[in-house]
Amino acid sequence: MPKNRRPLIAGNWKMNGFKADGQALANALAERMQSETDPAFDMLVCPPFTLIAGIGETIDGCGIALGAQDCHAAAKGAHTADISAAMLSDLGCQYVIVGHSERRTDHGETDLEVKAKAEAAQACGLTAIICIGETEQQRDDGKTFDVVKTQLSGSIPDAAVASNTVIAYEPVWAIGTGRTPSNDEVQEVHALIRDGLSQALGEDQAAAVRILYGGSMKPENARELIALPDVDGGLIGGASLKAEDFWAIAECCEKRWSSGA
Ligand code: 13P
């Protein structure tokens, strides 16, 4: 059965890049994107907050979307150093990553907080990329399914729909390690996530939500991962910092959706 979802290739630059190298990376991607007449993917870059405005200008009009790596759940107010979803929207962002495992670990973010952030993002017209995934210990203990199901149901807003929600499955132990689950294991978890989405949002919305895989995705393994039935692209860290690698991953996407997606 063809997948009716257009792959999303999303770069999470994390805490990397100064003005010059961020611009060089964005320029290289913009150039490539502009020479595409009918790309088989949507592309997104999520620079650190400091670079969003500048990168937004560089990629403006080239077909690459702009996103951020986090937002605050409140609309505005006394939250020193935090950034609201409305501020991101004001800069031209269309997406924001919420609940990345590095935020959950470094800043103790809970499912409830991630859900509030996703709600704030969606209320501002942004698409929330909600990250979930098990640690190595949880996988070794056979708890992957339970952890993923609990994180999903706890982090997804009640009113989420496919047009404002992306799920990223990122096994924590696969991030930046060069290790990945087997293709079968990835598909198994993605199918479980789609099932959970069905229960939360109904079957039609669940069938349309894009579920990205993240964790050591690179040009060498992207084609097989992206071809899996319930994998709809990637959330890419390290390999998104090199234009050539990020682009090579995007080129692994094949047209396999029916028209109108
Ligand atoms: P790596 O691609 O560097 O493993 O990072 C994945 C990730 O955390 C993307 O959000």
Short mmCIF file of C-alpha atoms and ligand atoms in Angstrom, two decimals:
data_model
loop_
_atom_site.label_atom_id
_atom_site.label_comp_id
_atom_site.label_asym_id
_atom_site.label_seq_id
_atom_site.Cartn_x
_atom_site.Cartn_y
_atom_site.Cartn_z
CA MET A 1 0.00 0.00 0.00
CA PRO A 2 1.54 3.39 -0.92
CA LYS A 3 2.19 5.71 1.95
CA ASN A 4 0.07 8.80 1.69
CA ARG A 5 2.58 10.91 3.56
CA ARG A 6 5.27 13.13 2.15
CA PRO A 7 8.62 12.43 3.86
CA LEU A 8 10.00 15.18 6.07
CA ILE A 9 13.76 15.50 6.33
CA ALA A 10 14.43 17.60 9.40
CA GLY A 11 17.80 18.84 10.62
CA ASN A 12 18.25 19.43 14.34
CA TRP A 13 21.42 21.45 14.54
CA LYS A 14 21.35 21.31 18.35
CA MET A 15 23.86 23.68 20.04
CA ASN A 16 26.09 23.94 16.99
CA GLY A 17 27.03 26.69 14.61
CA PHE A 18 28.09 30.30 14.53
CA LYS A 19 26.79 32.84 12.06
CA ALA A 20 29.29 32.04 9.32
CA ASP A 21 29.04 28.25 9.27
CA GLY A 22 25.28 28.30 9.79
CA GLN A 23 24.92 30.61 6.80
CA ALA A 24 27.25 28.48 4.69
CA LEU A 25 25.24 25.37 5.50
CA ALA A 26 21.92 27.08 4.81
CA ASN A 27 23.23 28.58 1.57
CA ALA A 28 24.43 25.19 0.34
CA LEU A 29 21.05 23.61 1.10
CA ALA A 30 19.10 26.51 -0.41
CA GLU A 31 21.09 26.27 -3.62
CA ARG A 32 20.37 22.58 -3.93
CA MET A 33 16.71 23.02 -3.07
CA GLN A 34 16.29 25.76 -5.65
CA SER A 35 17.55 23.48 -8.39
CA GLU A 36 14.92 20.85 -7.53
CA THR A 37 11.80 21.06 -9.62
CA ASP A 38 9.77 18.43 -7.80
CA PRO A 39 11.48 17.21 -4.62
CA ALA A 40 10.27 13.92 -3.12
CA PHE A 41 10.54 15.38 0.38
CA ASP A 42 9.87 18.35 2.59
CA MET A 43 13.02 19.77 4.15
CA LEU A 44 13.29 21.55 7.49
CA VAL A 45 16.20 23.07 9.38
CA CYS A 46 16.10 23.81 13.11
CA PRO A 47 19.08 26.04 13.97
CA PRO A 48 19.88 27.22 17.49
CA PHE A 49 17.84 30.25 18.59
CA THR A 50 20.76 32.61 17.87
CA LEU A 51 20.75 31.75 14.17
CA ILE A 52 17.04 31.44 13.42
CA ALA A 53 16.49 34.98 12.16
CA GLY A 54 19.52 34.98 9.86
CA ILE A 55 18.95 31.51 8.50
CA GLY A 56 15.30 32.43 7.94
CA GLU A 57 16.42 35.19 5.59
CA THR A 58 18.84 32.88 3.78
CA ILE A 59 16.30 30.16 3.07
CA ASP A 60 13.34 32.47 2.50
CA GLY A 61 11.42 31.41 -0.59
CA CYS A 62 13.62 28.41 -1.44
CA GLY A 63 11.22 25.76 -0.17
CA ILE A 64 13.10 24.79 2.99
CA ALA A 65 11.07 25.24 6.17
CA LEU A 66 12.39 26.89 9.33
CA GLY A 67 12.01 25.51 12.83
CA ALA A 68 13.27 25.81 16.38
CA GLN A 69 14.44 23.25 18.91
CA ASP A 70 12.21 24.18 21.84
CA CYS A 71 9.66 26.71 23.05
CA HIS A 72 8.14 27.75 26.35
CA ALA A 73 4.60 26.69 27.16
CA ALA A 74 3.51 30.19 28.16
CA ALA A 75 2.56 32.84 25.61
CA LYS A 76 4.76 35.53 27.20
CA GLY A 77 5.88 36.92 30.52
CA ALA A 78 8.50 36.63 33.22
CA HIS A 79 10.46 33.62 31.99
CA THR A 80 14.04 34.80 31.69
CA ALA A 81 15.90 33.37 28.68
CA ASP A 82 12.91 31.42 27.43
CA ILE A 83 11.38 31.79 23.99
CA SER A 84 7.66 31.55 23.25
CA ALA A 85 6.03 29.84 20.31
CA ALA A 86 4.63 33.20 19.19
CA MET A 87 8.18 34.61 19.02
CA LEU A 88 9.20 31.70 16.82
CA SER A 89 6.22 32.22 14.58
CA ASP A 90 7.15 35.91 14.39
CA LEU A 91 10.58 34.87 13.03
CA GLY A 92 8.99 32.76 10.33
CA CYS A 93 9.24 29.36 11.99
CA GLN A 94 6.71 26.77 10.93
CA TYR A 95 7.91 23.97 13.19
CA VAL A 96 9.26 23.51 16.67
CA ILE A 97 10.80 20.41 18.22
CA VAL A 98 9.46 19.66 21.71
CA GLY A 99 10.46 17.03 24.23
CA HIS A 100 13.77 16.08 22.69
CA SER A 101 15.47 13.54 24.96
CA GLU A 102 18.28 16.04 25.56
CA ARG A 103 15.68 18.48 26.94
CA ARG A 104 14.03 15.72 28.94
CA THR A 105 17.43 14.74 30.40
CA ASP A 106 19.21 18.09 30.72
CA HIS A 107 16.18 20.08 31.86
CA GLY A 108 14.01 17.42 33.44
CA GLU A 109 11.11 17.99 31.07
CA THR A 110 8.14 15.75 31.76
CA ASP A 111 5.48 14.47 29.38
CA LEU A 112 3.08 17.01 30.85
CA GLU A 113 5.45 19.89 30.12
CA VAL A 114 6.12 18.58 26.63
CA LYS A 115 2.37 18.41 26.01
CA ALA A 116 1.94 22.01 27.20
CA LYS A 117 4.72 23.13 24.86
CA ALA A 118 3.17 21.27 21.95
CA GLU A 119 -0.19 22.89 22.73
CA ALA A 120 1.42 26.33 22.84
CA ALA A 121 3.14 25.67 19.53
CA GLN A 122 -0.04 24.48 17.84
CA ALA A 123 -2.00 27.43 19.22
CA CYS A 124 0.46 29.71 17.39
CA GLY A 125 0.05 27.86 14.11
CA LEU A 126 3.31 25.92 14.42
CA THR A 127 3.69 22.21 13.81
CA ALA A 128 5.02 20.49 16.94
CA ILE A 129 7.60 17.76 16.42
CA ILE A 130 7.07 15.70 19.55
CA CYS A 131 10.05 13.50 20.44
CA ILE A 132 9.80 10.20 22.27
CA GLY A 133 12.11 7.24 22.74
CA GLU A 134 13.50 4.78 25.22
CA THR A 135 16.88 4.70 26.94
CA GLU A 136 19.23 1.77 26.54
CA GLN A 137 18.36 0.52 30.01
CA GLN A 138 14.66 0.62 29.22
CA ARG A 139 15.25 -1.31 26.00
CA ASP A 140 17.40 -3.88 27.79
CA ASP A 141 14.63 -4.28 30.38
CA GLY A 142 12.11 -4.96 27.61
CA LYS A 143 10.22 -1.76 28.35
CA THR A 144 10.52 -0.03 24.97
CA PHE A 145 6.86 -0.41 24.01
CA ASP A 146 5.59 0.71 27.41
CA VAL A 147 7.88 3.74 27.52
CA VAL A 148 7.02 4.83 24.00
CA LYS A 149 3.27 4.38 24.55
CA THR A 150 3.34 6.29 27.83
CA GLN A 151 5.43 9.14 26.41
CA LEU A 152 3.20 9.39 23.37
CA SER A 153 -0.10 9.48 25.22
CA GLY A 154 1.33 11.86 27.84
CA SER A 155 2.94 14.28 25.39
CA ILE A 156 0.40 14.65 22.62
CA PRO A 157 -2.19 17.45 22.88
CA ASP A 158 -5.81 16.30 22.95
CA ALA A 159 -6.67 18.52 20.00
CA ALA A 160 -3.67 17.53 17.86
CA VAL A 161 -4.26 16.86 14.18
CA ALA A 162 -2.00 15.58 11.43
CA SER A 163 -1.45 19.05 9.99
CA ASN A 164 0.10 20.40 13.20
CA THR A 165 1.77 17.31 14.62
CA VAL A 166 4.84 15.25 13.78
CA ILE A 167 6.14 12.48 16.01
CA ALA A 168 9.85 11.71 16.15
CA TYR A 169 10.89 8.33 17.50
CA GLU A 170 14.43 8.71 18.78
CA PRO A 171 15.85 5.84 20.80
CA VAL A 172 18.09 7.70 23.26
CA TRP A 173 20.87 5.13 22.90
CA ALA A 174 20.98 5.65 19.13
CA ILE A 175 21.51 9.42 19.30
CA GLY A 176 25.03 10.39 18.28
CA THR A 177 26.35 6.87 18.85
CA GLY A 178 26.43 5.42 15.34
CA ARG A 179 24.14 2.64 16.57
CA THR A 180 20.59 2.12 15.37
CA PRO A 181 17.86 -0.42 16.03
CA SER A 182 17.35 -2.94 13.24
CA ASN A 183 14.93 -1.94 10.50
CA ASP A 184 12.39 -4.41 11.90
CA GLU A 185 12.70 -2.92 15.36
CA VAL A 186 12.22 0.59 14.02
CA GLN A 187 9.14 -0.43 12.03
CA GLU A 188 7.71 -2.25 15.04
CA VAL A 189 7.93 0.87 17.22
CA HIS A 190 6.63 3.16 14.48
CA ALA A 191 3.62 0.86 13.97
CA LEU A 192 3.01 0.95 17.71
CA ILE A 193 3.15 4.76 17.62
CA ARG A 194 0.66 4.88 14.76
CA ASP A 195 -1.61 2.60 16.72
CA GLY A 196 -1.32 4.92 19.73
CA LEU A 197 -2.10 7.89 17.48
CA SER A 198 -5.19 6.06 16.26
CA GLN A 199 -6.43 5.76 19.80
CA ALA A 200 -5.62 9.39 20.61
CA LEU A 201 -6.66 11.13 17.39
CA GLY A 202 -8.75 8.65 15.43
CA GLU A 203 -7.71 6.50 12.53
CA ASP A 204 -7.87 9.11 9.76
CA GLN A 205 -5.63 11.60 11.53
CA ALA A 206 -3.29 8.85 12.67
CA ALA A 207 -2.88 7.64 9.12
CA ALA A 208 -1.79 11.13 8.06
CA VAL A 209 0.64 12.00 10.88
CA ARG A 210 4.28 11.87 9.89
CA ILE A 211 6.43 9.74 12.17
CA LEU A 212 10.15 10.46 11.83
CA TYR A 213 12.98 8.22 12.89
CA GLY A 214 15.94 9.88 14.63
CA GLY A 215 19.24 8.53 15.95
CA SER A 216 22.40 8.11 13.89
CA MET A 217 20.58 8.48 10.59
CA LYS A 218 23.11 8.98 7.82
CA PRO A 219 23.31 8.61 4.04
CA GLU A 220 24.34 4.95 4.42
CA ASN A 221 21.26 3.83 6.36
CA ALA A 222 18.64 6.42 5.43
CA ARG A 223 17.22 4.73 2.34
CA GLU A 224 16.22 1.57 4.15
CA LEU A 225 14.90 3.40 7.19
CA ILE A 226 12.84 5.88 5.21
CA ALA A 227 11.40 3.08 3.06
CA LEU A 228 9.87 1.34 6.10
CA PRO A 229 6.06 1.39 6.01
CA ASP A 230 5.58 3.68 9.02
CA VAL A 231 8.72 5.81 8.73
CA ASP A 232 8.01 9.17 7.12
CA GLY A 233 11.41 10.79 7.16
CA GLY A 234 14.11 11.59 9.66
CA LEU A 235 15.08 13.92 12.46
CA ILE A 236 18.78 14.21 11.91
CA GLY A 237 21.43 15.60 14.24
CA GLY A 238 25.09 15.15 13.33
CA ALA A 239 24.56 14.46 9.64
CA SER A 240 22.40 17.58 9.28
CA LEU A 241 25.46 19.76 9.92
CA LYS A 242 27.03 18.78 6.61
CA ALA A 243 25.08 19.94 3.57
CA GLU A 244 26.28 17.00 1.49
CA ASP A 245 25.22 14.38 4.01
CA PHE A 246 21.90 16.03 4.82
CA TRP A 247 21.11 16.37 1.15
CA ALA A 248 22.16 12.78 0.46
CA ILE A 249 19.69 11.64 3.14
CA ALA A 250 16.93 13.70 1.54
CA GLU A 251 17.72 12.11 -1.81
CA CYS A 252 16.96 8.70 -0.29
CA CYS A 253 13.28 9.65 -0.31
CA GLU A 254 11.27 8.19 -3.08
CA LYS A 255 7.96 9.36 -4.40
CA ARG A 256 5.58 6.88 -2.92
CA TRP A 257 2.60 8.89 -1.83
CA SER A 258 -0.57 9.27 -3.80
CA SER A 259 -1.47 12.68 -5.19
CA GLY A 260 -2.62 15.48 -2.94
CA ALA A 261 -0.32 14.65 -0.02
P1 13P B 1 22.12 12.15 15.62
O1 13P B 1 21.60 12.14 14.20
O2 13P B 1 23.35 12.98 15.78
O3 13P B 1 22.22 10.79 16.17
O4 13P B 1 21.02 12.93 16.49
C1 13P B 1 19.69 12.57 16.38
C2 13P B 1 18.88 13.56 17.10
O5 13P B 1 18.92 13.65 18.32
C3 13P B 1 18.03 14.46 16.29
O6 13P B 1 17.13 15.16 17.08
#
